[in-house]
Tab-separated table of C-alpha atoms in Angstrom:
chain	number	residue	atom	x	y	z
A	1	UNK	CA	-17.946	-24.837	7.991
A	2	UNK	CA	-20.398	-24.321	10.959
A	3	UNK	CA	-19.799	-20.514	11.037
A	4	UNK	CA	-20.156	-19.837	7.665
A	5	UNK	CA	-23.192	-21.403	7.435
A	6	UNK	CA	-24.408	-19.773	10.626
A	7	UNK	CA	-23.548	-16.685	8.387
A	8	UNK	CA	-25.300	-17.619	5.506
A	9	UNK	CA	-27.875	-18.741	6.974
A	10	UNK	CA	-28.722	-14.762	7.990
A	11	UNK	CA	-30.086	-14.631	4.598
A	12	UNK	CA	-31.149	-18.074	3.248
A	13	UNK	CA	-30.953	-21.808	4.459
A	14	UNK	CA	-28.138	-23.548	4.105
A	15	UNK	CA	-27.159	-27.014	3.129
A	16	UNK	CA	-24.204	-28.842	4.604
A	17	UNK	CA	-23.086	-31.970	3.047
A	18	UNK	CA	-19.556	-33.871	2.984
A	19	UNK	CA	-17.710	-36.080	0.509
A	20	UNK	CA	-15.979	-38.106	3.202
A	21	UNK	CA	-16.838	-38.109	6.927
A	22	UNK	CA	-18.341	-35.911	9.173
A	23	UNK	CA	-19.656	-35.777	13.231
A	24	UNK	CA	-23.279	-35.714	12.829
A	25	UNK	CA	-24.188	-31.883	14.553
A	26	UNK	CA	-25.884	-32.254	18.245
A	27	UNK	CA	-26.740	-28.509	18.046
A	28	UNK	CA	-30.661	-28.453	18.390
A	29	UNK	CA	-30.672	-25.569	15.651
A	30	UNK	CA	-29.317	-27.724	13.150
A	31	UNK	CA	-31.269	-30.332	11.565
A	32	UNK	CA	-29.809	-33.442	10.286
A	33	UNK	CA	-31.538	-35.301	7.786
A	34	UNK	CA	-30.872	-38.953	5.625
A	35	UNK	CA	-33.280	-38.734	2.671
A	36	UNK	CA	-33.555	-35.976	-0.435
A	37	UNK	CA	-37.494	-36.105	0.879
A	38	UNK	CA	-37.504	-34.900	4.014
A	39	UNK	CA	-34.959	-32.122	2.956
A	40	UNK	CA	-37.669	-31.204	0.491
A	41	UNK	CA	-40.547	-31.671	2.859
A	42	UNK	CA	-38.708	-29.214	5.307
A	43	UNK	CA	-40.095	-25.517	5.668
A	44	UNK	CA	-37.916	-24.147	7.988
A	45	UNK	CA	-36.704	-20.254	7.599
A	46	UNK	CA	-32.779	-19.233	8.212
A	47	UNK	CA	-31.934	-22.538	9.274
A	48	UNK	CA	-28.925	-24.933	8.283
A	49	UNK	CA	-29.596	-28.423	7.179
A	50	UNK	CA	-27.013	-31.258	7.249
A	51	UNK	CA	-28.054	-33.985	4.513
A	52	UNK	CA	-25.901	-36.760	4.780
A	53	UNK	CA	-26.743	-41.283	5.316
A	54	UNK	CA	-25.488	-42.199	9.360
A	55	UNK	CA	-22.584	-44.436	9.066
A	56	UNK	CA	-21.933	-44.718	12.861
A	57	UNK	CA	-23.784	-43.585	16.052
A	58	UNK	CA	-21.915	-40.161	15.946
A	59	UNK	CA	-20.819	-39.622	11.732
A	60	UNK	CA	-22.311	-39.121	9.017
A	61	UNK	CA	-21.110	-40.174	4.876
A	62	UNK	CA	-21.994	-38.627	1.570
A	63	UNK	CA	-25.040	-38.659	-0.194
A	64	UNK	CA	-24.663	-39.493	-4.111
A	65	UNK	CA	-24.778	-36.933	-7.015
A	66	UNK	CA	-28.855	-37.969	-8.075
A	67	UNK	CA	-29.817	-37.036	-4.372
A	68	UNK	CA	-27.974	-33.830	-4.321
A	69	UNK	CA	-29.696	-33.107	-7.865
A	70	UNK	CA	-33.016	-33.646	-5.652
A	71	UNK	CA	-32.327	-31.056	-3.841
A	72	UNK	CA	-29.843	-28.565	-4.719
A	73	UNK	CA	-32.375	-26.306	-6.328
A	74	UNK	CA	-33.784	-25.601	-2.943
A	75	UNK	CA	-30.800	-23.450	-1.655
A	76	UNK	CA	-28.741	-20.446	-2.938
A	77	UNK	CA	-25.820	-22.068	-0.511
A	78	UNK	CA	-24.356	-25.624	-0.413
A	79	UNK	CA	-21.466	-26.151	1.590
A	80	UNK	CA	-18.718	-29.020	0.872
A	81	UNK	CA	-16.667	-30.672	3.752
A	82	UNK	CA	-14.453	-32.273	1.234
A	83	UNK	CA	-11.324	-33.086	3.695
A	84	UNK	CA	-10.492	-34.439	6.576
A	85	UNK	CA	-6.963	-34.916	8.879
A	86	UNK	CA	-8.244	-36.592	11.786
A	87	UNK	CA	-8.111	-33.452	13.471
A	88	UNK	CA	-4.829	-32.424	13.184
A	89	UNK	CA	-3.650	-29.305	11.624
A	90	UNK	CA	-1.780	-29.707	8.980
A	91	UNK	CA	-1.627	-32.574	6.027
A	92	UNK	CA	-0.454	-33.996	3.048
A	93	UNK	CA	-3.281	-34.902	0.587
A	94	UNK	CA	-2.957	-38.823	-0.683
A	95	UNK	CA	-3.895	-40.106	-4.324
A	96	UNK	CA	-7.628	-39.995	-3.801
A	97	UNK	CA	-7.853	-37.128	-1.697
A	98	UNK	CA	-9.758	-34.497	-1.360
A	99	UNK	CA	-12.726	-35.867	-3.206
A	100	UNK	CA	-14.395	-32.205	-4.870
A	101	UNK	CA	-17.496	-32.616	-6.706
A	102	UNK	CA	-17.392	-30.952	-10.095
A	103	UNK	CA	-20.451	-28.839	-9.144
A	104	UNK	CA	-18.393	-27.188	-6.805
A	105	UNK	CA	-18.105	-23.044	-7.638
A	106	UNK	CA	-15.651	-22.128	-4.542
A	107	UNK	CA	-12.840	-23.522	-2.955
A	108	UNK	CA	-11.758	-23.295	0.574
A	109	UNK	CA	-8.698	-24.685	1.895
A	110	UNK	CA	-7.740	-23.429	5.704
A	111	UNK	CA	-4.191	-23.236	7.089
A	112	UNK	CA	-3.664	-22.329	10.568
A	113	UNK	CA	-0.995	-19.876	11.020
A	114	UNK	CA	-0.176	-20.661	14.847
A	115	UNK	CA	3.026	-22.089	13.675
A	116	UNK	CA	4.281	-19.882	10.672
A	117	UNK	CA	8.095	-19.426	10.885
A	118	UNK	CA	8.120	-22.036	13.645
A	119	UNK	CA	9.010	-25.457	14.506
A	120	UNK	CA	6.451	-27.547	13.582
A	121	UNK	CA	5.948	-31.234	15.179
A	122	UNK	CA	5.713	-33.841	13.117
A	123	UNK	CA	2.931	-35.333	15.517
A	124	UNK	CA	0.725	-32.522	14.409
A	125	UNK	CA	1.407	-33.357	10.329
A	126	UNK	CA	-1.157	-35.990	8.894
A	127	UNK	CA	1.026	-38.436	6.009
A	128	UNK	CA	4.086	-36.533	7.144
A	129	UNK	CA	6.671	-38.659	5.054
A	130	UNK	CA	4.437	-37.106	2.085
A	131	UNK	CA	4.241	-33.556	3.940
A	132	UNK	CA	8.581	-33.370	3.615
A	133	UNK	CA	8.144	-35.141	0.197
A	134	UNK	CA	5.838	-32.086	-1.636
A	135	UNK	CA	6.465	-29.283	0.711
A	136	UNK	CA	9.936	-29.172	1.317
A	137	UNK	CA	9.211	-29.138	4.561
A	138	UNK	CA	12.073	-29.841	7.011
A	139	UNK	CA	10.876	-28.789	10.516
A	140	UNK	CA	10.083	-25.209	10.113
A	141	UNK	CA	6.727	-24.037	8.390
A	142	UNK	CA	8.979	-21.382	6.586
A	143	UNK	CA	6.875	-19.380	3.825
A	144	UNK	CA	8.440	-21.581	1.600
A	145	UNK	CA	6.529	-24.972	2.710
A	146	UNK	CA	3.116	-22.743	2.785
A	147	UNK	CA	3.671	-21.508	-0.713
A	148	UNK	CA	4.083	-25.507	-1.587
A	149	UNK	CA	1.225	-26.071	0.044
A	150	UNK	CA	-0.850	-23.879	-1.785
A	151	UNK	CA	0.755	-23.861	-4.887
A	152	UNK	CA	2.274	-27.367	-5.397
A	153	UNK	CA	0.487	-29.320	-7.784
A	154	UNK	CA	-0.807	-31.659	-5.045
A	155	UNK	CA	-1.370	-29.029	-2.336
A	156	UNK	CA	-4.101	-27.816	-0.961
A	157	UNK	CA	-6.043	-27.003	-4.122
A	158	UNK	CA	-5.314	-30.238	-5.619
A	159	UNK	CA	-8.782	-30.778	-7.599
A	160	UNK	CA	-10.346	-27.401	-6.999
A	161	UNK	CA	-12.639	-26.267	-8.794
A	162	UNK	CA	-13.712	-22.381	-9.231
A	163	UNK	CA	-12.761	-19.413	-7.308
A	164	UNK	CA	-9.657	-20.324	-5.031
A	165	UNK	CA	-9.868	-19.155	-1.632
A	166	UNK	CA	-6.911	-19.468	0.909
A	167	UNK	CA	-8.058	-18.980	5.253
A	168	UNK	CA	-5.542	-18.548	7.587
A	169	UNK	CA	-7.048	-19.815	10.618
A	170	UNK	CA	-5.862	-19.099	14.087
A	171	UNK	CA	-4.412	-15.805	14.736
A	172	UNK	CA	-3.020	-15.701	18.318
A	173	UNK	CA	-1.554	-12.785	18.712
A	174	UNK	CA	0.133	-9.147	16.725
A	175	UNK	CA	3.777	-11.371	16.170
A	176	UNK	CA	1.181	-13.824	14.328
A	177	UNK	CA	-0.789	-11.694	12.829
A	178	UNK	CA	1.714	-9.672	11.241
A	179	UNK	CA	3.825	-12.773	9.848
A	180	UNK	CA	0.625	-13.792	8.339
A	181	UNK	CA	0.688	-10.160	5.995
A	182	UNK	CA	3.941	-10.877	5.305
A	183	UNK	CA	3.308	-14.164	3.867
A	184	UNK	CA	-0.094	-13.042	2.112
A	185	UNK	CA	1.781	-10.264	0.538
A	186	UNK	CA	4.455	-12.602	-0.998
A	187	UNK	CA	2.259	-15.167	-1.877
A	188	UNK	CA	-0.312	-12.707	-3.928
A	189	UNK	CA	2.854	-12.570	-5.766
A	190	UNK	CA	2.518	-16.030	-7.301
A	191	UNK	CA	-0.616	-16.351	-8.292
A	192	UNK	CA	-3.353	-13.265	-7.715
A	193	UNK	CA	-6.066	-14.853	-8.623
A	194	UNK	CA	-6.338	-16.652	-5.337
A	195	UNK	CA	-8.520	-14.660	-2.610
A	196	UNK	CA	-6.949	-14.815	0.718
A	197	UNK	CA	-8.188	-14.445	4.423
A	198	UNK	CA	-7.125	-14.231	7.804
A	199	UNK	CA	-8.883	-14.648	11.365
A	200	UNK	CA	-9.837	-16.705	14.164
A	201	UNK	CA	-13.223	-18.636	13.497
A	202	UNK	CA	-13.709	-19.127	17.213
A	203	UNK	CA	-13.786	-15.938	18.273
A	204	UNK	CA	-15.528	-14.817	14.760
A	205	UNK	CA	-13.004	-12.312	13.457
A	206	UNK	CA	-11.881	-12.059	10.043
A	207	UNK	CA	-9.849	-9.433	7.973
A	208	UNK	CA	-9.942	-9.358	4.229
A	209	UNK	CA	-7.251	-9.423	1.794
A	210	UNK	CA	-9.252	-10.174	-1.218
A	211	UNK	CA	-12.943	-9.838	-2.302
A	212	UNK	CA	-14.576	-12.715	-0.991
């Protein structure tokens, strides 16, 4: 969410919030703020502002929908962090998850494809139990479980809202990489409305299958 708001941010400010929890930024070129008046006050140029009420030393919780009316007029760019897995990699999304606000206009869900056609731990599945249950899956992240994922009912799009957009995170190397086509070819199949991605934020590379 950091890079794309680093890219945004090129053009316009940009405002991060979140809808659950979220580490409150120590970069010194972010600035974090707690009320809908000092986001206002601020004059910065090309920066990225995190807007969010401290809930610990080091996280950060939502704001409420009359504070983000305060100030969502301000930017052309709002960014969501609607989701969390307590870091790990893959999930199954419970009854009141994700929480999507209904002003939301784009949809983001990220999948990282280090383990396509592979064995996949379990240790590395958040609510795994549920992950078998509405996947299929049964070891393997086969194309089948992905297509579950982003198709099944309460996948990864469960409560979107607007354009769909599909990232496959964490291309490795050409055996990855080309597994990855193989699966975004068959799953344009389903459902071509959904705009789908590929790269590896950390090194900032990204190919396009799709207009974004």
């Amino acid at each position: 969410i950091f890079l794309l708001a680093k890219e945004l941010s090129n053009y316009n400010n940009v405002l991060i919030i979140t809808t659950t929890k979220m580490l409150i930024p120590k970069n010194k070129d972010i600035e974090f703020f707690e009320t809908a008046e000092d986001v206002n006050n601020y004059t910065g140029k090309n920066k990225i502002i995190v807007f969010g009420k401290r809930i610990e030393d080091s996280k950060f919780g939502p704001i409420d929908s009359y504070e983000l009316d305060l100030v969502k007029d301000k930017f052309e760019n709002i960014l969501i962090e609607a989701d969390g897995s307590k870091r790990l990699p893959y999930k199954a999304w419970r009854e009141f998850e994700p929480v999507i606000l209904k002003e939301t206009n784009k949809t983001i869900g990220i999948i990282p494809s280090l383990y396509l056609n592979k064995h996949l731990p379990e240790e590395l599945v958040f609510s795994p139990e549920l992950f078998k249950e509405n996947f299929g899956f049964q070891g393997i992240l086969s194309f089948k479980v992905i297509k579950n994922i982003i198709l099944h009912k309460d996948g990864i799009f469960k409560n979107a809202q607007g354009e769909k957009i599909v990232y496959f995170n964490q291309q490795k190397n050409i055996d990855n990489l080309v597994i990855t086509k193989e699966f975004i070819k068959k799953l344009k199949k389903y459902d071509d409305s959904i705009i789908y991605k590929m790269g590896k934020l950390n090194e900032n590379y990204s190919n396009n299958f799709g207009q974004w």
